[in-house]
Amino acid sequence: MTINETQDEIIEEFELFDDWEGKYEYIIDLGKKLTPLDEQYKTEDHIIKGCQSRVWLHAALQGDRVIFTADSDAIIVKGLISMLVRVYSGHTPDEIVNSDLYFMEKVGLQQHLAQTRSNGLASMVKQMKTYGLAFSALQKG
Amino acid sequence: MMTTTSTIPFDIERIRADFPILDQEINGRKLVYFDNAATTQKPIPVIEALMNYYRGYNANIHRGIHTLAEKATADFEASRRAVRDFLNAPSAEEIIFTSGTTMSINLVAQTYGRHFLKEGDEIIISGLEHHSNIVPWQMLAGEKGLTIRAIPVLENGELDLYTFEGMLSERTKIVAVNHASNSLGTVNPVKEIIAKAHAAGAVVLIDGAQASSHLDIDVQDLDADFYALSAHKIYGPTGLGVLYGKRALLEAMPPYMGGGEMIKEVTFEKTTYNDLPYKFEAGTPNIADVVALKAAIDYITSIGKPNIAAYEHQLLQYATEQIGQMDGIRLIGQAKEKISVLSFVLEGVHHQDIGIILDQQGIAVRTGHHCTQPVMDRFCILGTTRASFAMYNTMEEIDKLVAGLQRVKKLMA
């Protein structure tokens, strides 16, 4: 599945909800189900600091694919992270770098990427792309 | 004649009608604004004062001889006198307009502190301070080799005054504490703190950002050397603050910033500085906001601070009871005397999740460390959810918060 196909799939899933409560229930559920990040990666090196909650992100190259694992101490952010990992993980560095993230806006969660949320989520998206760039350079190097 | 003592003459509907921002929906629900410790909303007279100034008599002050400049100057200085009365300061010359409490504190640190303190001197702050009453002193301490010590915080959120007394010595040169804590609501016994600090020979700065909308402030009764506050926390405009300082101290201090307005005479060889308060007000000041601040003060005065305080106390008591009895809630800060700030944690739920779910229900609270990381460290938490009440809040809104929190618990279960 391509990055955009996954995004479209998430958008379709969210069409099932007609109120905020259902939507957030689903995100919270995703957060609870996200495989916790191995404690060894919950270090300062992997932390993306936000004012409110902490986000950890780990990336590794397996073959020609980038595998992301991530975690947060806040459950809604964790649910949002889970969707970002689902969109980006398992793709090549170039696919990640050249992708356009649109599903958050389409499902009405854009405010979580806004500056004021200070939750590290916007920084996390940037960091995922940066990993893509770095791995891409490594592959071409 | 019949007398009623239990009810306070407080027309909440009329007050709410004065704050147009409250009449709106957020995420399909009527807005409940409980983030008043961050900033208060503005009543119509304040909004109109800003508009009238820009529509009718915007002009640069103090120098112009034309009619608009004279009117602008008159209103600007009338506001200074209103602040003097608000704080019961001895004179209007001791009232300096700044950009906010943060600038007021930095001004004292960089002028009084830099000029009069020397290596080995000590500054005492408290464990309840906002970062803006910590960092300016740290910057000064780093530059001059000073030591900063913090009064410890007791389990109930009050300051440990016994320890404070032991910390005072002839090395103590400045004591800087808040009148009320923004994260816990604790009202500190600043009169007692000032008296003890004075006995040790220190000058005292009081950060009044949180107290000024709730408590009657009398800088002469407190005997405060410096008192700082922000206009936007007393229903006034943003980007404006006040520093009160005792005349003798202000006169002894060098200026903070150089520029126009703060000078008497300038030649390339030498400049003589203007008199108080202009010595500390370099450049064109924030005229419109200063003018509107008077409208905010007049508004507060028209309702009466004791009435506001009594009503807010009822709100706080009700919220403390209702939220305090919920399962899994731990109240942070239960000082005997508090302004209307309620900080709490919900067991097993991150404060950010609480904030997001409450926002979905139209309820605005603040979550996080509230720029008081040492307070959070003291209670071994990463942050709290804070509901802070103002004169326009209602008991029904507190009921909505309780229901909102029940919803959070259900969703997170």
XYZ file of C-alpha atoms in Angstrom:
554
model
C 0.000 0.000 0.000
C 1.370 3.442 -0.875
C 1.558 6.311 1.571
C -1.451 7.949 -0.069
C -3.457 4.738 -0.094
C -2.949 4.431 3.660
C -3.968 8.060 4.151
C -7.128 7.506 2.085
C -7.896 4.389 4.099
C -7.678 6.370 7.368
C -9.922 9.099 5.926
C -12.469 6.418 5.013
C -12.331 4.965 8.546
C -13.052 8.382 10.037
C -16.122 8.814 7.844
C -17.828 6.335 10.154
C -17.883 8.834 13.016
C -20.516 11.522 13.152
C -19.437 13.189 16.397
C -16.240 14.176 18.178
C -16.696 11.558 20.850
C -16.586 8.617 18.463
C -13.601 10.088 16.708
C -11.648 10.581 19.912
C -12.702 7.215 21.275
C -11.129 5.688 18.172
C -7.913 7.732 18.537
C -7.658 6.834 22.236
C -8.149 3.193 21.316
C -5.367 3.404 18.721
C -3.177 4.974 21.382
C -3.824 2.139 23.782
C -3.058 -0.462 21.111
C 0.184 1.090 19.888
C 3.059 -1.236 20.704
C 5.038 0.587 23.388
C 8.470 1.726 22.335
C 11.266 -0.389 23.762
C 12.398 1.342 26.981
C 15.984 1.452 25.655
C 14.854 3.997 23.049
C 13.076 6.272 25.535
C 16.173 8.417 25.875
C 17.040 12.061 25.361
C 18.327 11.134 21.863
C 14.896 10.002 20.775
C 12.745 12.535 22.561
C 10.861 15.213 20.666
C 10.146 17.780 23.305
C 6.824 19.520 23.453
C 5.653 21.811 26.200
C 2.799 19.506 27.175
C 3.587 15.909 26.411
C 6.668 13.934 25.478
C 7.072 12.048 22.213
C 9.778 9.517 21.455
C 10.624 8.475 17.896
C 12.961 5.740 16.712
C 13.808 5.009 13.070
C 15.779 2.156 11.523
C 16.530 1.110 7.975
C 15.501 -2.485 7.186
C 16.580 -3.322 3.675
C 15.499 -0.302 1.681
C 12.584 0.521 4.016
C 12.380 2.863 7.021
C 10.753 1.345 10.100
C 9.380 3.847 12.595
C 8.445 3.095 16.178
C 7.182 5.802 18.509
C 5.545 6.498 21.843
C 4.143 9.294 23.992
C 3.094 9.759 27.603
C -0.252 11.250 26.486
C -2.797 8.879 25.028
C -4.389 11.079 22.333
C -0.991 12.054 20.984
C -0.121 8.352 21.064
C -3.187 7.603 18.940
C -2.192 10.286 16.460
C 1.355 8.912 16.410
C 0.009 5.478 15.704
C -1.632 6.815 12.536
C 1.553 8.610 11.449
C 3.575 5.431 11.954
C 0.972 3.515 9.949
C 1.275 6.047 7.106
C 5.064 6.336 6.969
C 6.586 3.159 8.341
C 7.678 0.517 5.820
C 8.284 2.946 2.983
C 11.491 3.883 1.240
C 13.280 7.063 2.288
C 12.430 8.732 -1.041
C 8.746 7.910 -0.730
C 8.716 9.494 2.730
C 10.588 12.606 1.629
C 8.341 13.146 -1.398
C 5.065 12.494 0.397
C 2.405 15.056 1.210
C 0.627 14.640 4.541
C -3.056 15.430 4.071
C -5.100 12.960 6.102
C -4.926 14.942 9.375
C -6.641 17.908 7.751
C -9.196 15.721 5.938
C -10.333 14.052 9.169
C -10.445 17.336 11.100
C -7.405 16.825 13.294
C -5.313 19.594 11.789
C -5.342 21.551 15.053
C -3.092 18.925 16.603
C -0.339 19.909 14.201
C -0.724 23.588 15.095
C 2.020 25.432 16.904
C -0.074 26.175 19.977
C -0.578 22.528 20.804
C 3.110 22.374 21.638
C 2.799 18.630 21.773
C 5.701 17.732 19.603
C 3.485 16.212 16.926
C 4.401 18.763 14.271
C 8.052 18.302 15.223
C 7.574 14.556 14.941
C 6.316 14.813 11.348
C 9.311 16.994 10.533
C 11.624 14.514 12.243
C 10.166 11.592 10.239
C 10.899 13.463 7.020
C 14.381 14.316 8.256
C 15.048 10.600 8.869
C 13.796 9.974 5.325
C 16.266 12.526 3.979
C 19.139 11.156 6.046
C 18.493 7.535 5.025
C 18.075 8.617 1.402
C 21.486 10.291 1.489
C 22.948 7.204 3.135
C 21.548 4.932 0.405
C 22.857 7.168 -2.352
C 26.158 7.816 -0.571
C -35.767 46.808 58.407
C -34.772 43.504 56.931
C -31.142 42.781 56.400
C -29.624 40.145 54.221
C -26.102 39.099 54.908
C -25.723 35.834 53.050
C -26.067 37.040 49.484
C -23.756 39.408 47.728
C -25.199 42.050 45.404
C -23.592 40.725 42.294
C -25.426 40.899 38.999
C -23.697 38.119 37.103
C -25.938 38.415 34.029
C -25.142 42.083 33.640
C -21.420 41.415 34.085
C -21.448 38.614 31.501
C -23.194 40.905 29.031
C -20.222 43.276 29.349
C -17.855 40.594 27.998
C -18.867 39.956 24.365
C -16.292 37.186 23.835
C -18.169 34.910 26.242
C -21.160 34.785 23.925
C -19.874 32.233 21.434
C -19.785 28.529 20.738
C -16.653 26.414 20.652
C -16.985 23.023 18.985
C -20.759 23.469 19.071
C -20.921 24.206 22.817
C -21.251 27.451 24.694
C -17.769 28.625 25.631
C -16.719 28.051 29.231
C -13.623 30.160 29.782
C -11.598 28.934 32.763
C -8.160 30.140 31.681
C -8.312 33.456 33.488
C -4.974 33.072 35.247
C -3.400 33.109 31.774
C -5.374 36.133 30.639
C -8.714 37.678 31.475
C -11.305 38.704 28.897
C -12.036 42.354 28.205
C -15.248 44.217 29.047
C -16.899 46.532 26.498
C -15.566 49.758 28.121
C -11.977 48.535 27.574
C -12.642 47.585 23.951
C -14.384 50.927 23.393
C -11.568 52.897 25.015
C -9.123 51.338 22.528
C -11.426 52.082 19.628
C -12.204 55.631 20.755
C -8.534 56.393 21.128
C -7.666 55.237 17.611
C -10.790 56.733 16.081
C -10.709 60.009 17.921
C -7.389 61.213 19.304
C -4.396 59.073 18.408
C -1.327 61.309 18.781
C 2.126 61.092 20.260
C 2.147 62.282 23.835
C 4.038 64.777 25.988
C 5.697 66.722 23.161
C 2.903 67.848 20.879
C 1.211 71.170 21.419
C -1.790 70.434 19.247
C -5.187 69.470 20.624
C -5.038 65.734 19.891
C -1.635 65.409 21.568
C -2.939 67.225 24.599
C -5.969 64.983 24.892
C -3.876 61.824 24.426
C -1.391 63.045 27.032
C -4.164 63.912 29.476
C -5.754 60.461 29.181
C -2.376 58.709 29.374
C -1.520 60.501 32.602
C -5.039 60.013 33.968
C -4.448 56.288 33.599
C -1.221 56.550 35.577
C -3.159 58.193 38.394
C -5.791 55.455 38.188
C -3.022 52.867 38.653
C -1.667 54.869 41.582
C -5.095 54.702 43.235
C -5.495 51.015 42.311
C -2.269 50.215 44.187
C -2.586 53.028 46.749
C 0.871 54.226 45.750
C 2.021 57.517 47.317
C 2.473 59.267 43.963
C 1.877 58.816 40.235
C 5.598 59.385 39.550
C 6.267 56.001 41.155
C 4.117 54.252 38.528
C 6.112 53.135 35.485
C 4.479 51.639 32.434
C 6.220 48.576 31.033
C 5.254 45.831 28.586
C 4.168 43.480 31.377
C 5.173 41.884 34.669
C 8.078 40.156 32.924
C 9.561 43.455 31.791
C 8.924 45.032 35.183
C 10.954 42.316 36.886
C 13.716 42.463 34.267
C 13.864 46.239 34.705
C 14.506 45.903 38.437
C 17.030 43.086 37.925
C 18.956 44.969 35.251
C 18.962 48.399 36.913
C 18.701 48.049 40.685
C 20.213 44.564 40.685
C 23.055 45.287 38.313
C 23.906 48.606 39.961
C 23.703 47.712 43.642
C 24.496 44.004 43.981
C 27.992 42.572 44.055
C 29.654 39.177 44.095
C 28.630 37.010 47.031
C 25.291 38.773 47.543
C 22.150 36.672 47.715
C 18.727 36.872 46.140
C 15.877 34.954 47.725
C 12.984 33.844 45.542
C 10.421 31.146 46.306
C 9.604 27.683 45.053
C 6.271 29.018 43.819
C 7.654 31.500 41.311
C 6.711 31.788 37.675
C 9.741 31.431 35.390
C 9.571 35.189 34.835
C 10.503 35.741 38.487
C 13.323 33.190 38.319
C 15.157 33.641 35.027
C 15.821 37.435 35.246
C 17.526 36.850 38.620
C 19.482 33.873 37.273
C 20.739 36.003 34.394
C 21.863 38.660 36.872
C 23.379 36.061 39.199
C 25.375 34.530 36.351
C 26.714 37.911 35.370
C 27.632 39.118 38.872
C 28.421 35.974 40.837
C 25.342 36.094 43.064
C 23.626 33.217 44.811
C 19.943 32.492 44.369
C 18.060 30.665 47.095
C 14.455 29.526 47.013
C 11.988 29.409 49.917
C 10.711 25.797 50.055
C 7.064 24.936 49.421
C 5.084 22.928 51.973
C 2.844 19.997 51.040
C -0.291 22.181 51.091
C 1.251 24.639 48.653
C 2.168 27.315 51.197
C 5.640 28.748 51.617
C 7.825 27.506 54.456
C 8.299 30.799 56.291
C 10.216 29.216 59.129
C 12.940 28.191 56.696
C 12.729 31.598 55.007
C 13.666 33.340 58.250
C 16.745 31.169 58.544
C 17.745 32.001 54.963
C 17.858 35.752 55.587
C 21.234 37.256 56.383
C 23.262 40.389 55.751
C 24.125 38.857 52.358
C 20.457 38.950 51.320
C 20.004 41.953 49.057
C 16.789 41.197 47.169
C 13.739 39.119 48.021
C 11.457 38.509 45.015
C 8.255 36.540 45.556
C 4.786 36.459 44.094
C 1.736 37.756 45.902
C -0.238 34.758 44.606
C 0.903 31.624 42.797
C -0.292 31.193 39.216
C -0.103 27.405 39.284
C -1.548 26.657 42.749
C -3.405 29.816 43.720
C -1.620 30.182 47.061
C -1.808 33.707 48.463
C 1.533 34.389 50.100
C 1.779 36.441 53.315
C 3.780 39.125 51.547
C 3.365 41.746 54.272
C 5.103 39.424 56.726
C 7.740 38.435 54.139
C 8.470 42.103 53.401
C 8.800 42.997 57.089
C 11.247 40.150 57.686
C 13.255 40.949 54.562
C 13.428 44.621 55.530
C 14.667 43.685 58.988
C 17.536 41.895 57.249
C 18.208 44.938 55.070
C 16.915 43.545 51.764
C 14.623 45.217 49.252
C 11.545 43.311 48.148
C 9.914 42.905 44.762
C 6.408 41.495 44.690
C 5.186 39.822 41.487
C 1.544 40.813 41.581
C 0.539 39.397 38.193
C -1.917 36.918 39.670
C -3.031 38.775 42.788
C -3.947 42.086 41.194
C -7.331 41.081 39.774
C -8.407 39.290 42.934
C -6.987 41.072 45.992
C -7.023 44.634 47.206
C -3.479 45.881 46.729
C -2.037 48.534 49.026
C 1.675 48.922 48.374
C 2.040 51.330 51.312
C 0.396 48.988 53.781
C 2.518 46.111 52.424
C 5.584 48.390 52.445
C 6.610 46.808 49.114
C 9.691 48.288 47.489
C 8.631 47.138 44.027
C 5.293 45.774 42.854
C 4.820 44.402 39.317
C 1.642 43.564 37.439
C 0.220 42.993 33.952
C -2.741 44.886 32.494
C -4.102 41.884 30.603
C -4.667 39.942 33.814
C -6.894 42.682 35.239
C -9.318 42.811 32.286
C -7.086 45.307 30.452
C -5.158 45.126 27.167
C -2.225 42.815 26.408
C 1.341 44.046 26.056
C 1.158 46.466 28.967
C 2.378 46.233 32.520
C 3.173 48.314 35.556
C 6.107 48.651 37.860
C 5.561 50.465 41.118
C 8.761 51.427 42.899
C 9.486 53.531 45.933
C 10.651 56.954 44.810
C 14.027 56.836 46.582
C 14.881 53.524 44.938
C 13.714 54.578 41.473
C 15.706 57.779 41.731
C 18.848 55.932 42.731
C 18.506 53.421 39.889
C 20.098 54.021 36.485
C 17.745 54.012 33.475
C 16.890 50.709 31.801
C 16.682 51.652 28.140
C 18.007 54.720 26.374
C 16.086 56.751 23.827
C 13.619 59.555 23.483
C 11.293 60.647 26.278
C 13.689 59.475 29.020
C 16.121 62.369 28.557
C 16.351 65.955 29.724
C 19.206 67.128 27.549
C 21.311 65.321 24.976
C 24.644 66.386 23.556
C 27.167 64.010 22.051
C 29.245 64.361 25.188
C 26.604 63.842 27.842
C 22.949 63.182 28.439
C 20.988 64.112 31.519
C 18.044 61.922 32.305
C 14.468 62.916 32.722
C 12.605 62.847 36.029
C 10.451 59.993 37.256
C 8.608 58.204 35.818
C 9.835 59.193 32.326
C 13.411 58.129 33.069
C 12.177 54.552 32.702
C 9.833 55.087 29.760
C 12.126 55.445 26.768
C 10.481 55.812 23.379
C 6.848 56.264 22.436
C 4.909 54.252 24.990
C 1.947 51.961 24.491
C -0.464 54.902 24.577
C -3.698 53.214 23.452
C -3.336 50.335 25.882
C -2.437 52.654 28.754
C -5.563 54.699 28.041
C -7.671 51.516 27.967
C -6.139 50.267 31.220
C -7.953 53.053 33.029
C -11.234 51.721 31.639
C -10.351 48.279 33.065
C -9.528 49.732 36.477
C -12.704 51.830 36.470
C -14.687 48.718 35.573
C -13.208 46.714 38.447
C -13.763 49.613 40.828
C -17.380 50.028 39.725
C -18.108 46.423 40.689
C -15.888 46.573 43.743
C -12.897 44.383 44.451
C -14.343 43.006 47.723
C -17.495 41.949 45.828
C -15.417 40.310 43.114
C -13.228 38.565 45.673
C -16.221 37.282 47.637
C -17.924 35.960 44.497
C -14.746 34.322 43.182
C -14.258 32.737 46.577
C -17.690 31.119 46.271
C -16.751 29.807 42.814
C -13.491 28.410 44.138
C -15.162 26.760 47.122
C -17.824 25.156 44.961
C -15.285 23.921 42.393
C -12.986 22.613 45.120
C -15.858 20.614 46.646
C -17.257 19.312 43.371
C -13.985 18.397 41.695
C -12.183 17.446 44.891
C -14.693 14.695 45.627
C -14.345 13.030 42.204
C -12.660 9.634 42.146
C -9.044 9.738 41.042
C -8.694 13.505 41.440
C -5.816 14.889 43.449
C -5.914 18.602 44.161
C -2.501 20.250 43.980
C -2.210 23.159 46.364
C -4.648 23.515 49.229
C -3.360 26.592 50.960
C -5.601 28.201 53.557
C -5.729 31.382 51.537
C -6.094 31.096 47.772
C -7.109 33.132 44.767
C -9.613 31.415 42.477
C -7.227 28.898 40.923
C -7.869 25.155 41.082
C -5.031 22.873 40.001
C -5.446 19.115 39.909
C -4.265 15.854 38.433
C -6.461 12.949 37.388
C -4.891 9.628 38.204
C -3.671 7.738 35.143
C -4.643 10.459 32.663
C -2.184 12.848 31.058
C -3.144 16.505 31.560
C -2.914 17.127 27.820
C -5.562 14.489 27.129
C -7.817 16.212 29.667
C -7.280 19.573 27.955
C -8.085 18.178 24.492
C -11.284 16.423 25.577
C -12.482 19.453 27.585
C -11.823 21.692 24.576
C -14.010 19.410 22.469
C -16.756 20.291 24.956
C -16.111 24.037 24.706
C -14.279 24.267 28.040
C -11.014 26.228 28.063
C -8.598 25.235 30.830
C -4.833 25.323 30.971
C -2.746 22.178 31.139
C 0.965 21.728 31.662
C 3.539 23.124 34.037
C 2.164 26.709 33.864
C 5.711 28.089 33.515
C 6.427 26.895 37.039
C 8.530 23.766 36.516
C 10.024 23.924 40.042
C 6.480 23.691 41.473
C 5.790 20.582 39.369
C 9.108 19.035 40.464
C 8.194 19.773 44.076
C 5.006 17.718 43.746
C 6.670 15.073 41.526
C 4.291 15.672 38.622
C 4.805 16.719 35.005
C 1.889 19.097 34.963
C -1.607 19.807 36.147
C -4.965 20.809 34.754
C -5.766 24.278 35.981
C -9.168 25.930 36.091
C -8.975 29.595 37.073
C -12.069 31.699 37.663
C -12.929 35.325 37.056
C -15.851 37.551 38.004
C -17.871 36.500 34.930
C -17.776 32.745 35.607
C -20.756 30.894 37.076
C -21.587 27.890 39.216
C -23.322 26.341 36.166
C -20.051 26.531 34.288
C -18.345 24.641 37.104
C -21.052 21.979 36.768
C -20.144 21.765 33.077
C -16.496 21.273 33.992
C -17.425 18.467 36.380
C -19.533 16.814 33.667
C -16.690 17.367 31.199
C -14.257 15.638 33.518
C -16.671 12.723 33.947
C -16.645 12.419 30.165
C -12.835 12.427 30.170
C -12.832 9.608 32.723
C -15.317 7.595 30.683
C -13.330 8.005 27.474
C -10.013 7.177 29.098
C -11.266 4.206 31.078
